[in-house]
Every structure is written in C-alpha cells, then in structure tokens.
mmCIF file of C-alpha atoms in Angstrom:
data_model
loop_
_atom_site.group_PDB
_atom_site.id
_atom_site.type_symbol
_atom_site.label_atom_id
_atom_site.label_comp_id
_atom_site.label_asym_id
_atom_site.label_seq_id
_atom_site.Cartn_x
_atom_site.Cartn_y
_atom_site.Cartn_z
ATOM 1 C CA MET X 19 5.965 24.848 24.968
ATOM 2 C CA GLY X 20 3.926 26.526 22.337
ATOM 3 C CA LEU X 21 1.829 25.235 19.465
ATOM 4 C CA PHE X 22 4.871 25.022 17.189
ATOM 5 C CA THR X 23 6.706 22.776 19.642
ATOM 6 C CA TYR X 24 3.731 20.451 20.010
ATOM 7 C CA THR X 25 3.295 20.322 16.237
ATOM 8 C CA VAL X 26 6.931 19.413 15.562
ATOM 9 C CA ALA X 27 6.990 16.798 18.338
ATOM 10 C CA GLY X 28 3.708 15.194 17.269
ATOM 11 C CA ALA X 29 4.606 15.090 13.574
ATOM 12 C CA ALA X 30 8.016 13.569 14.355
ATOM 13 C CA LEU X 31 6.486 10.838 16.523
ATOM 14 C CA ILE X 32 3.908 10.044 13.834
ATOM 15 C CA PHE X 33 6.647 9.713 11.211
ATOM 16 C CA ILE X 34 8.841 7.545 13.466
ATOM 17 C CA GLY X 35 5.919 5.273 14.364
ATOM 18 C CA ALA X 36 4.836 4.970 10.725
ATOM 19 C CA LEU X 37 8.372 4.083 9.638
ATOM 20 C CA GLU X 38 8.720 1.466 12.368
ATOM 21 C CA SER X 39 5.316 -0.033 11.536
ATOM 22 C CA PHE X 40 6.193 -0.098 7.820
ATOM 23 C CA SER X 41 9.499 -1.895 8.413
ATOM 24 C CA SER X 42 7.905 -4.454 10.751
ATOM 25 C CA ALA X 43 5.031 -5.087 8.314
ATOM 26 C CA THR X 44 7.372 -5.689 5.369
ATOM 27 C CA GLU X 45 9.520 -7.970 7.517
ATOM 28 C CA SER X 46 6.452 -9.954 8.549
ATOM 29 C CA LEU X 47 5.335 -10.384 4.929
ATOM 30 C CA LYS X 48 8.828 -11.552 3.963
ATOM 31 C CA GLN X 49 8.747 -14.124 6.746
ATOM 32 C CA ILE X 50 5.417 -15.447 5.454
ATOM 33 C CA ARG X 51 6.778 -15.626 1.904
ATOM 34 C CA SER X 52 9.928 -17.429 3.017
ATOM 35 C CA SER X 53 7.866 -19.940 4.992
ATOM 36 C CA GLU X 54 5.741 -20.661 1.917
ATOM 37 C CA SER X 55 8.682 -20.989 -0.507
ATOM 38 C CA PRO X 56 12.037 -21.389 1.287
ATOM 39 C CA PRO X 57 15.147 -20.188 -0.547
ATOM 40 C CA PRO X 58 17.240 -22.818 -2.300
ATOM 41 C CA ASN X 59 20.401 -22.027 -0.367
ATOM 42 C CA SER X 60 19.432 -22.243 3.302
ATOM 43 C CA ASN X 61 23.031 -21.914 4.535
ATOM 44 C CA SER X 62 23.393 -18.318 3.348
ATOM 45 C CA PRO X 63 22.705 -15.665 6.015
ATOM 46 C CA PRO X 64 19.520 -13.618 5.625
ATOM 47 C CA PRO X 65 19.992 -10.175 4.026
ATOM 48 C CA LYS X 66 19.804 -7.150 6.293
ATOM 49 C CA SER X 67 16.966 -5.447 4.449
ATOM 50 C CA THR X 68 15.729 -3.554 7.478
ATOM 51 C CA SER X 69 19.109 -2.066 8.468
ATOM 52 C CA PHE X 70 18.551 1.099 6.422
ATOM 53 C CA SER X 71 15.073 1.723 7.845
ATOM 54 C CA SER X 72 16.278 1.075 11.383
ATOM 55 C CA THR X 73 19.175 3.484 10.885
ATOM 56 C CA VAL X 74 16.771 6.166 9.641
ATOM 57 C CA THR X 75 14.531 5.503 12.661
ATOM 58 C CA PHE X 76 17.474 5.838 15.050
ATOM 59 C CA LEU X 77 18.528 9.052 13.319
ATOM 60 C CA LEU X 78 15.056 10.567 13.639
ATOM 61 C CA ILE X 79 14.852 9.610 17.315
ATOM 62 C CA SER X 80 18.212 11.266 17.962
ATOM 63 C CA VAL X 81 17.155 14.465 16.154
ATOM 64 C CA VAL X 82 13.883 14.662 18.092
ATOM 65 C CA SER X 83 15.737 14.011 21.368
ATOM 66 C CA VAL X 84 18.169 16.839 20.666
ATOM 67 C CA LEU X 85 15.267 19.175 19.846
ATOM 68 C CA PHE X 86 13.580 18.257 23.138
ATOM 69 C CA ILE X 87 16.794 18.959 25.039
ATOM 70 C CA VAL X 88 17.195 22.373 23.362
ATOM 71 C CA ASN X 89 13.574 23.262 24.065
ATOM 72 C CA SER X 90 13.914 22.185 27.705
ATOM 73 C CA LEU X 91 17.040 24.289 28.132
ATOM 74 C CA ILE X 92 15.125 27.325 26.857
ATOM 75 C CA SER X 93 12.292 26.524 29.267
ATOM 76 C CA LEU X 94 14.829 26.169 32.096
ATOM 77 C CA SER X 95 16.145 29.662 31.508
ATOM 78 C CA ASP X 96 12.596 31.013 31.399
ATOM 79 C CA ALA X 97 11.737 29.203 34.643
ATOM 80 C CA VAL X 98 14.792 30.691 36.349
ATOM 81 C CA SER X 99 13.883 34.199 35.214
ATOM 82 C CA SER X 100 10.264 33.649 36.342
ATOM 83 C CA LYS X 101 11.359 32.080 39.662
ATOM 84 C CA ASP X 102 9.286 28.997 38.911
ATOM 85 C CA ASP X 103 10.773 26.087 40.864
ATOM 86 C CA MET X 104 8.214 23.544 39.650
ATOM 87 C CA GLY X 105 8.779 24.457 36.016
ATOM 88 C CA PHE X 106 12.534 24.092 36.551
ATOM 89 C CA ALA X 107 12.106 20.591 38.033
ATOM 90 C CA LEU X 108 9.760 19.492 35.254
ATOM 91 C CA GLN X 109 12.240 20.477 32.556
ATOM 92 C CA LEU X 110 14.987 18.508 34.297
ATOM 93 C CA GLU X 111 12.798 15.401 34.040
ATOM 94 C CA VAL X 112 12.183 16.055 30.350
ATOM 95 C CA ILE X 113 15.926 16.407 29.732
ATOM 96 C CA THR X 114 16.568 13.089 31.505
ATOM 97 C CA ILE X 115 14.028 11.262 29.335
ATOM 98 C CA ALA X 116 15.396 12.874 26.165
ATOM 99 C CA LEU X 117 18.917 11.777 27.113
ATOM 100 C CA LEU X 118 17.742 8.169 27.465
ATOM 101 C CA PHE X 119 16.203 8.250 23.992
ATOM 102 C CA LEU X 120 19.345 9.922 22.645
ATOM 103 C CA LEU X 121 21.522 7.209 24.185
ATOM 104 C CA TYR X 122 19.329 4.509 22.660
ATOM 105 C CA SER X 123 19.369 6.033 19.188
ATOM 106 C CA GLY X 124 23.099 6.853 19.291
ATOM 107 C CA LEU X 125 24.097 3.309 20.211
ATOM 108 C CA GLY X 126 21.737 1.957 17.553
ATOM 109 C CA ILE X 127 23.285 4.143 14.851
ATOM 110 C CA LEU X 128 26.797 3.066 15.819
ATOM 111 C CA SER X 129 25.779 -0.603 15.786
ATOM 112 C CA ASN X 130 24.344 -0.310 12.266
ATOM 113 C CA ILE X 131 27.126 1.790 10.741
ATOM 114 C CA ILE X 132 30.264 0.395 12.390
ATOM 115 C CA GLU X 133 30.633 -3.352 11.919
ATOM 116 C CA SER X 134 33.275 -3.700 14.636
ATOM 117 C CA PHE X 135 30.964 -2.017 17.153
ATOM 118 C CA GLN X 136 28.151 -4.461 17.915
ATOM 119 C CA PHE X 137 26.178 -3.307 20.931
ATOM 120 C CA PRO X 138 23.901 -6.060 22.360
ATOM 121 C CA SER X 139 20.332 -5.651 21.161
ATOM 122 C CA LYS X 140 19.006 -6.717 24.560
ATOM 123 C CA LEU X 141 20.709 -3.772 26.242
ATOM 124 C CA LEU X 142 19.286 -1.461 23.598
ATOM 125 C CA ASP X 143 15.813 -2.765 24.393
ATOM 126 C CA VAL X 144 16.466 -2.233 28.109
ATOM 127 C CA ILE X 145 17.414 1.413 27.483
ATOM 128 C CA TYR X 146 14.311 1.839 25.310
ATOM 129 C CA LEU X 147 12.217 0.277 28.061
ATOM 130 C CA PHE X 148 13.578 2.640 30.715
ATOM 131 C CA ALA X 149 12.950 5.637 28.433
ATOM 132 C CA PHE X 150 9.287 4.704 27.954
ATOM 133 C CA GLY X 151 8.979 3.963 31.680
ATOM 134 C CA GLU X 152 10.302 7.407 32.578
ATOM 135 C CA GLU X 153 7.953 9.008 30.076
ATOM 136 C CA PHE X 154 5.021 7.100 31.570
ATOM 137 C CA LEU X 155 5.914 8.280 35.090
ATOM 138 C CA LEU X 156 6.335 11.862 33.871
ATOM 139 C CA PHE X 157 2.758 12.116 32.610
ATOM 140 C CA TYR X 158 1.358 9.930 35.393
ATOM 141 C CA LYS X 159 2.782 12.104 38.189
ATOM 142 C CA GLN X 160 2.458 15.459 36.447
ATOM 143 C CA SER X 161 -0.385 17.255 38.206
ATOM 144 C CA LYS X 162 0.690 20.842 38.578
ATOM 145 C CA ASP X 163 -2.884 21.887 39.271
ATOM 146 C CA PRO X 164 -5.289 19.146 40.495
ATOM 147 C CA SER X 165 -8.236 21.016 39.002
ATOM 148 C CA GLY X 166 -6.553 21.657 35.657
ATOM 149 C CA ILE X 167 -8.202 20.183 32.603
ATOM 150 C CA GLU X 168 -4.795 19.305 31.128
ATOM 151 C CA ASN X 169 -4.485 16.435 33.612
ATOM 152 C CA HIS X 170 -7.170 14.509 31.737
ATOM 153 C CA TYR X 171 -5.177 14.899 28.510
ATOM 154 C CA TYR X 172 -2.126 13.561 30.344
ATOM 155 C CA ASP X 173 -4.134 10.590 31.620
ATOM 156 C CA LEU X 174 -5.243 9.723 28.093
ATOM 157 C CA ILE X 175 -1.716 9.880 26.664
ATOM 158 C CA LEU X 176 -0.759 7.123 29.095
ATOM 159 C CA VAL X 177 -2.600 4.639 26.827
ATOM 160 C CA PRO X 178 -0.226 4.843 23.806
ATOM 161 C CA ILE X 179 2.795 5.086 26.118
ATOM 162 C CA ALA X 180 1.652 1.894 27.876
ATOM 163 C CA VAL X 181 1.302 0.182 24.473
ATOM 164 C CA CYS X 182 4.902 1.115 23.622
ATOM 165 C CA LEU X 183 6.059 -0.012 27.060
ATOM 166 C CA LEU X 184 4.352 -3.410 26.934
ATOM 167 C CA SER X 185 5.446 -4.114 23.350
ATOM 168 C CA THR X 186 9.054 -3.366 24.302
ATOM 169 C CA ILE X 187 8.766 -5.787 27.241
ATOM 170 C CA VAL X 188 7.453 -8.514 24.904
ATOM 171 C CA GLU X 189 10.285 -7.843 22.465
ATOM 172 C CA LEU X 190 12.793 -7.934 25.321
ATOM 173 C CA LYS X 191 11.665 -11.454 26.245
ATOM 174 C CA GLY X 192 13.114 -12.725 22.991
ATOM 175 C CA SER X 193 10.028 -12.934 20.835
ATOM 176 C CA LYS X 194 10.948 -13.554 17.185
ATOM 177 C CA SER X 195 7.620 -12.175 15.992
ATOM 178 C CA THR X 196 7.399 -8.746 14.388
ATOM 179 C CA TYR X 197 4.089 -7.931 16.067
ATOM 180 C CA PRO X 198 5.664 -6.257 19.172
ATOM 181 C CA LYS X 199 7.545 -3.845 16.929
ATOM 182 C CA LEU X 200 4.400 -3.241 14.892
ATOM 183 C CA SER X 201 2.326 -2.496 17.990
ATOM 184 C CA ARG X 202 5.018 -0.127 19.265
ATOM 185 C CA GLY X 203 4.938 1.718 15.960
ATOM 186 C CA VAL X 204 1.159 2.047 16.182
ATOM 187 C CA GLY X 205 1.526 3.286 19.764
ATOM 188 C CA LEU X 206 4.033 5.927 18.649
ATOM 189 C CA VAL X 207 1.671 7.075 15.900
ATOM 190 C CA LEU X 208 -1.207 7.405 18.382
ATOM 191 C CA GLN X 209 1.058 9.243 20.815
ATOM 192 C CA GLY X 210 2.087 11.708 18.113
ATOM 193 C CA MET X 211 -1.523 12.269 17.068
ATOM 194 C CA TRP X 212 -2.534 12.971 20.657
ATOM 195 C CA ILE X 213 0.377 15.382 21.168
ATOM 196 C CA LEU X 214 -0.839 17.284 18.119
ATOM 197 C CA GLN X 215 -4.330 17.328 19.606
ATOM 198 C CA MET X 216 -3.005 18.624 22.928
ATOM 199 C CA GLY X 217 -1.181 21.433 21.177
ATOM 200 C CA PHE X 218 -4.264 22.537 19.249
ATOM 201 C CA SER X 219 -6.466 22.152 22.325
ATOM 202 C CA PHE X 220 -4.208 24.089 24.681
ATOM 203 C CA TYR X 221 -3.226 26.921 22.350
ATOM 204 C CA SER X 222 -6.372 27.329 20.263
ATOM 205 C CA ASN X 223 -10.150 27.340 20.665
ATOM 206 C CA LEU X 224 -10.477 23.535 20.312
ATOM 207 C CA ILE X 225 -11.420 23.173 23.968
ATOM 208 C CA ALA X 226 -14.513 23.772 26.070
ATOM 209 C CA ASN X 227 -15.864 27.296 26.316
ATOM 210 C CA GLY X 228 -15.048 28.901 29.629
ATOM 211 C CA CYS X 229 -11.588 27.269 29.931
ATOM 212 C CA ALA X 230 -8.351 29.172 29.359
ATOM 213 C CA LEU X 231 -4.603 28.530 29.641
ATOM 214 C CA HIS X 232 -2.664 30.140 32.496
ATOM 215 C CA SER X 233 1.141 29.839 32.428
ATOM 216 C CA ARG X 234 3.633 30.611 35.158
ATOM 217 C CA SER X 235 6.597 29.977 32.884
ATOM 218 C CA ARG X 236 7.251 28.557 29.431
ATOM 219 C CA GLY X 237 7.046 24.942 30.577
ATOM 220 C CA ASN X 238 4.680 25.259 33.533
ATOM 221 C CA TYR X 239 1.050 25.991 32.696
ATOM 222 C CA THR X 240 -2.454 24.914 33.606
ATOM 223 C CA ILE X 241 -5.911 25.158 32.023
ATOM 224 C CA LYS X 242 -8.503 26.516 34.418
ATOM 225 C CA CYS X 243 -12.256 26.493 33.899
ATOM 226 C CA LYS X 244 -14.853 28.869 35.317
ATOM 227 C CA GLY X 245 -17.001 26.248 37.022
ATOM 228 C CA HIS X 246 -17.928 22.570 37.267
ATOM 229 C CA PRO X 247 -20.064 22.506 34.075
ATOM 230 C CA GLU X 248 -17.167 23.820 32.004
ATOM 231 C CA TYR X 249 -14.759 21.423 33.717
ATOM 232 C CA HIS X 250 -16.897 18.337 33.021
ATOM 233 C CA ARG X 251 -17.559 19.533 29.480
ATOM 234 C CA GLY X 252 -13.825 19.908 28.893
ATOM 235 C CA ARG X 253 -13.161 16.357 30.146
ATOM 236 C CA ALA X 254 -15.933 14.982 27.933
ATOM 237 C CA ILE X 255 -14.538 16.799 24.884
ATOM 238 C CA ALA X 256 -11.054 15.401 25.589
ATOM 239 C CA THR X 257 -12.418 11.838 25.831
ATOM 240 C CA LEU X 258 -14.380 12.273 22.607
ATOM 241 C CA GLN X 259 -11.309 13.604 20.824
ATOM 242 C CA PHE X 260 -9.214 10.652 21.961
ATOM 243 C CA ASN X 261 -11.860 8.165 20.801
ATOM 244 C CA CYS X 262 -11.959 9.860 17.405
ATOM 245 C CA HIS X 263 -8.170 9.654 17.106
ATOM 246 C CA LEU X 264 -8.227 5.974 18.072
ATOM 247 C CA ALA X 265 -10.982 5.159 15.569
ATOM 248 C CA LEU X 266 -9.129 7.032 12.824
ATOM 249 C CA LEU X 267 -5.918 5.164 13.577
ATOM 250 C CA ILE X 268 -7.668 1.767 13.497
ATOM 251 C CA THR X 269 -9.310 2.621 10.168
ATOM 252 C CA ILE X 270 -5.990 3.685 8.638
ATOM 253 C CA ALA X 271 -4.215 0.592 10.012
ATOM 254 C CA VAL X 272 -6.820 -1.776 8.557
ATOM 255 C CA GLY X 273 -6.655 -0.040 5.168
ATOM 256 C CA VAL X 274 -2.846 -0.109 5.052
ATOM 257 C CA TYR X 275 -2.790 -3.783 6.081
ATOM 258 C CA SER X 276 -5.246 -4.666 3.313
ATOM 259 C CA PHE X 277 -3.137 -2.736 0.800
ATOM 260 C CA PHE X 278 0.008 -4.603 1.866
ATOM 261 C CA CYS X 279 -1.686 -7.992 1.618
ATOM 262 C CA LYS X 280 -3.013 -7.193 -1.854
ATOM 263 C CA THR X 281 0.154 -5.609 -3.217
ATOM 264 C CA TYR X 282 2.975 -7.679 -1.748
ATOM 265 C CA GLY X 283 0.725 -10.548 -1.316
ATOM 266 C CA ILE X 284 0.227 -13.484 0.911
ATOM 267 C CA ASN X 285 -0.038 -16.636 -1.166
ATOM 268 C CA ARG X 286 -3.625 -17.755 -1.477
ATOM 269 C CA GLU X 287 -2.590 -21.340 -0.956
ATOM 270 C CA PHE X 288 -1.616 -20.308 2.555
ATOM 271 C CA MET X 289 -5.212 -19.293 3.277
ATOM 272 C CA ARG X 290 -6.973 -22.070 1.345
ATOM 273 C CA TYR X 291 -8.651 -24.975 3.118
ATOM 274 C CA LYS X 292 -7.119 -28.356 2.387
ATOM 275 C CA PRO X 293 -9.119 -31.489 3.291
ATOM 276 C CA LEU X 294 -7.531 -34.434 4.997
ATOM 277 C CA GLY X 295 -6.107 -37.138 2.794
ATOM 278 C CA ASP X 296 -3.537 -37.195 0.044
ATOM 279 C CA GLY X 297 -1.036 -34.416 -0.468
ATOM 280 C CA ASP X 298 -2.768 -33.342 -3.685
ATOM 281 C CA GLY X 299 -5.804 -32.186 -1.741
ATOM 282 C CA GLY X 300 -8.046 -35.124 -2.699
ATOM 283 C CA ASP X 301 -10.693 -36.604 -0.490
ATOM 284 C CA MET X 302 -9.798 -39.166 2.105
ATOM 285 C CA HIS X 303 -10.900 -42.704 1.228
ATOM 286 C CA LEU X 304 -11.134 -45.542 3.711
ATOM 287 C CA ASP X 305 -10.435 -49.124 2.566
ATOM 288 C CA SER X 306 -12.045 -51.634 4.898
ATOM 289 C CA SER X 307 -9.949 -54.501 3.532
ATOM 290 C CA GLN X 308 -6.807 -53.012 5.086
ATOM 291 C CA PHE X 309 -8.105 -53.238 8.636
ATOM 292 C CA THR X 310 -6.936 -56.258 10.644
ATOM 293 C CA LEU X 311 -6.895 -57.174 14.295
ATOM 294 C CA GLU X 312 -3.495 -58.093 15.598
ATOM 295 C CA SER X 313 -3.224 -60.131 18.758
ATOM 296 C CA ASP X 314 -1.073 -58.775 21.531
ATOM 297 C CA ASP X 315 0.222 -62.260 22.395
ATOM 298 C CA GLU X 316 3.507 -63.249 20.825
ATOM 299 C CA ASP X 317 4.655 -66.796 20.171
ATOM 300 C CA ASP X 318 7.570 -67.645 22.480
ATOM 301 C CA ASP X 319 8.996 -70.229 20.042
ATOM 302 C CA ASN X 320 9.182 -68.385 16.783
ATOM 303 C CA GLY X 321 7.952 -64.867 17.754
ATOM 304 C CA ILE X 322 5.437 -64.774 14.906
ATOM 305 C CA GLN X 323 2.319 -62.776 15.537
ATOM 306 C CA GLU X 324 -1.013 -64.313 14.684
ATOM 307 C CA VAL X 325 -3.277 -62.229 12.519
ATOM 308 C CA ARG X 326 -6.916 -63.100 12.691
ATOM 309 C CA SER X 327 -9.243 -61.848 9.998
ATOM 310 C CA VAL X 328 -12.690 -60.817 11.045
ATOM 311 C CA GLU X 329 -15.462 -61.830 8.644
ATOM 312 C CA MET X 330 -19.120 -61.057 8.627
ATOM 313 C CA GLN X 331 -21.259 -64.078 9.486
ATOM 314 C CA LYS X 332 -24.926 -64.582 8.959
ATOM 315 C CA VAL X 333 -27.011 -64.800 12.059
ATOM 316 C CA VAL X 334 -29.865 -67.251 11.909
ATOM 317 C CA LEU X 335 -32.812 -66.133 13.905
ATOM 318 C CA VAL X 336 -34.806 -69.072 15.310
ATOM 319 C CA VAL X 337 -38.423 -68.246 15.942
ATOM 320 C CA PRO X 338 -40.096 -70.596 18.462
ATOM 321 C CA GLU X 339 -43.447 -72.003 17.661
ATOM 322 C CA SER X 340 -46.397 -70.341 19.225
ATOM 323 C CA THR X 341 -48.200 -72.196 21.997
ATOM 324 C CA VAL X 342 -51.748 -72.081 23.155
ATOM 325 C CA ASN X 343 -52.531 -72.888 26.776
ATOM 326 C CA GLY X 344 -49.193 -74.607 27.235
ATOM 327 C CA TYR X 345 -49.617 -76.992 24.225
ATOM 328 C CA ASN X 346 -47.932 -76.732 20.914
ATOM 329 C CA SER X 347 -50.166 -75.750 18.065
ATOM 330 C CA HIS X 348 -50.494 -78.232 15.212
ATOM 331 C CA PRO X 349 -51.033 -77.332 11.630
#
C-alpha cells in the first residue's frame, strides 16, 4: 500500500470516528436535558434522531471496507506475480477483516432503512467486536521482519484498536450510557491519525535518518536501518509522534466538549450546589420543640404510647463548709 492508500484509509477512519463521537455527544446532551425537564407526554416513544447519522456511519464503513477489499485484491495479484507467499497470506487476512466490517455495516443499513428487517443490535455488536478483535490480532502478530522499525508502529496502533475493542465490549453488556460509543469514536479518530502518520513515515522522509523501506511485493514490506543507533532513534521518533498525536487528540476533544456544553448547554441548575433543607434551596433550620422521646413500651390495655417531655432542670450545687483540723469553722 502506498501513501495514497494510507491517506484515504486514515482520513476515512477519522471522519467515521468524528461522526460517531458527534452523534454520541449530542445524544448524551439530549439525555441530560430530558432528565432536567422531562417531556409532558411520557407515553410517546422517543424520536429516532440518531438514525440518520448511524446510517451515514454504516454507509461510510461499507465504502471503506469495499475499498480495502479492492486494494487487497490488487496486492494479491502483485504478490502472486512476485512469488511472495507471506504477502499473499497477509492480504487474505485483510480481506477477512474487511468482510466482517462490511457485514456489520450492511446489516446496520438494512436495519435502519427497512422497517420489516430488524436485525438484533446485540448480534451487530458481536460482529463489530469480532472485526476489531481480528484487526487487533493482525497488527499484534504481524512481524514480517523482527528487526523492522515498522513493528513499533504496529505495536502503537494496538492502543486505539484496544480502546475500540473494550468500548464495544462495554456496549455489548447492555450499558445504556453513550460513553462507550463516544470512546470508540475517539479510538477510531486516533487510529485514523496514526494510519496517516504511518503512511507519511513509511513513504516520506518523516522517519529516522539511515532507515529505508524495502518491499518484496505491494503489501509486504519492511523498514530496515543501518545500525543500532538508527534503529533506536527510529523507535524513539515513533513514540514521540504517537504522544504528539495523543496530546493533540485530547486537546481537540476537550475543546469540542466545552463548545458543546456552551452551545447546546447543560442547565446551570444541574451543576449548582443546593444546601440541605427546603425545596426552595433555603437553609435548614432545627426546631428543638419538635423533639420528643417516645417510650418503646406499649400499654397492653389501650395501646396508647406514653410521651415524656424532657425539660431542663436547674442543678443546685451544694458546697460543704470548710473544716480545720477536723472541726467545723465558725463565723
């Protein structure tokens, strides 16, 4: 895969993740608004406001999956002509993962468009989970050259894939919160950003000096370095690049979240401190005259409880007269 393929794949993943994060954020804000001021007619079903965005997300996933399948088929033909057995096997794995994502998106589109066709959402999440699991294993086991610097890039991409995998597991457990979907969207954005970085690093000069790409076929390549200093420098540059991408993503996420809270707004009464007491927010007053001690014993004849009031009594302190040598002192 060349720089163009990495660029298209990374940009598509960034757009899909941003769209999924946007839909989950708006849904979360609507839930907060509805909890603050419930609608007057509670028997009416909630409107499907996120159906359009989910359909667009499914459509984008299907388009990207088809593009991956076409690209893998081209790489398969190149591997056959180059007699590269490893490159042929790798492209078969990529096609399998792309087919899982295509199955997930196709069933999702049919469920949103056709009302009579309602595929269970749990099964959709299971398919999505298996697709991310296969993608995780692909990059985890892909070590064409143990000394290749690209293996460190593959190790770092496991972080956003693991975020997507864990968020899908949480969503599969039946969580009604929108945070799993939001975290999966952020993970997809980070994965797309890192794929873009891998493309520019592998096919441009944005890598350590002394390291170059060597390809056996279109889909089977490795990045070799001249010596250990260049190899360690290349790993350090990859780690620094990933940290910069992660910091940039966190900064953008915090800014977008602040914009959403200010624009669509969380009611300030929801964040305001309310002291204990009356419902109008007044201070809590204690009236000592309302406190009584009730006896636990009940009258067997009439069953009337006795209420005893406790009153403050004056205590008289008696001071004994002073004595001197055992005799009372006289005035």
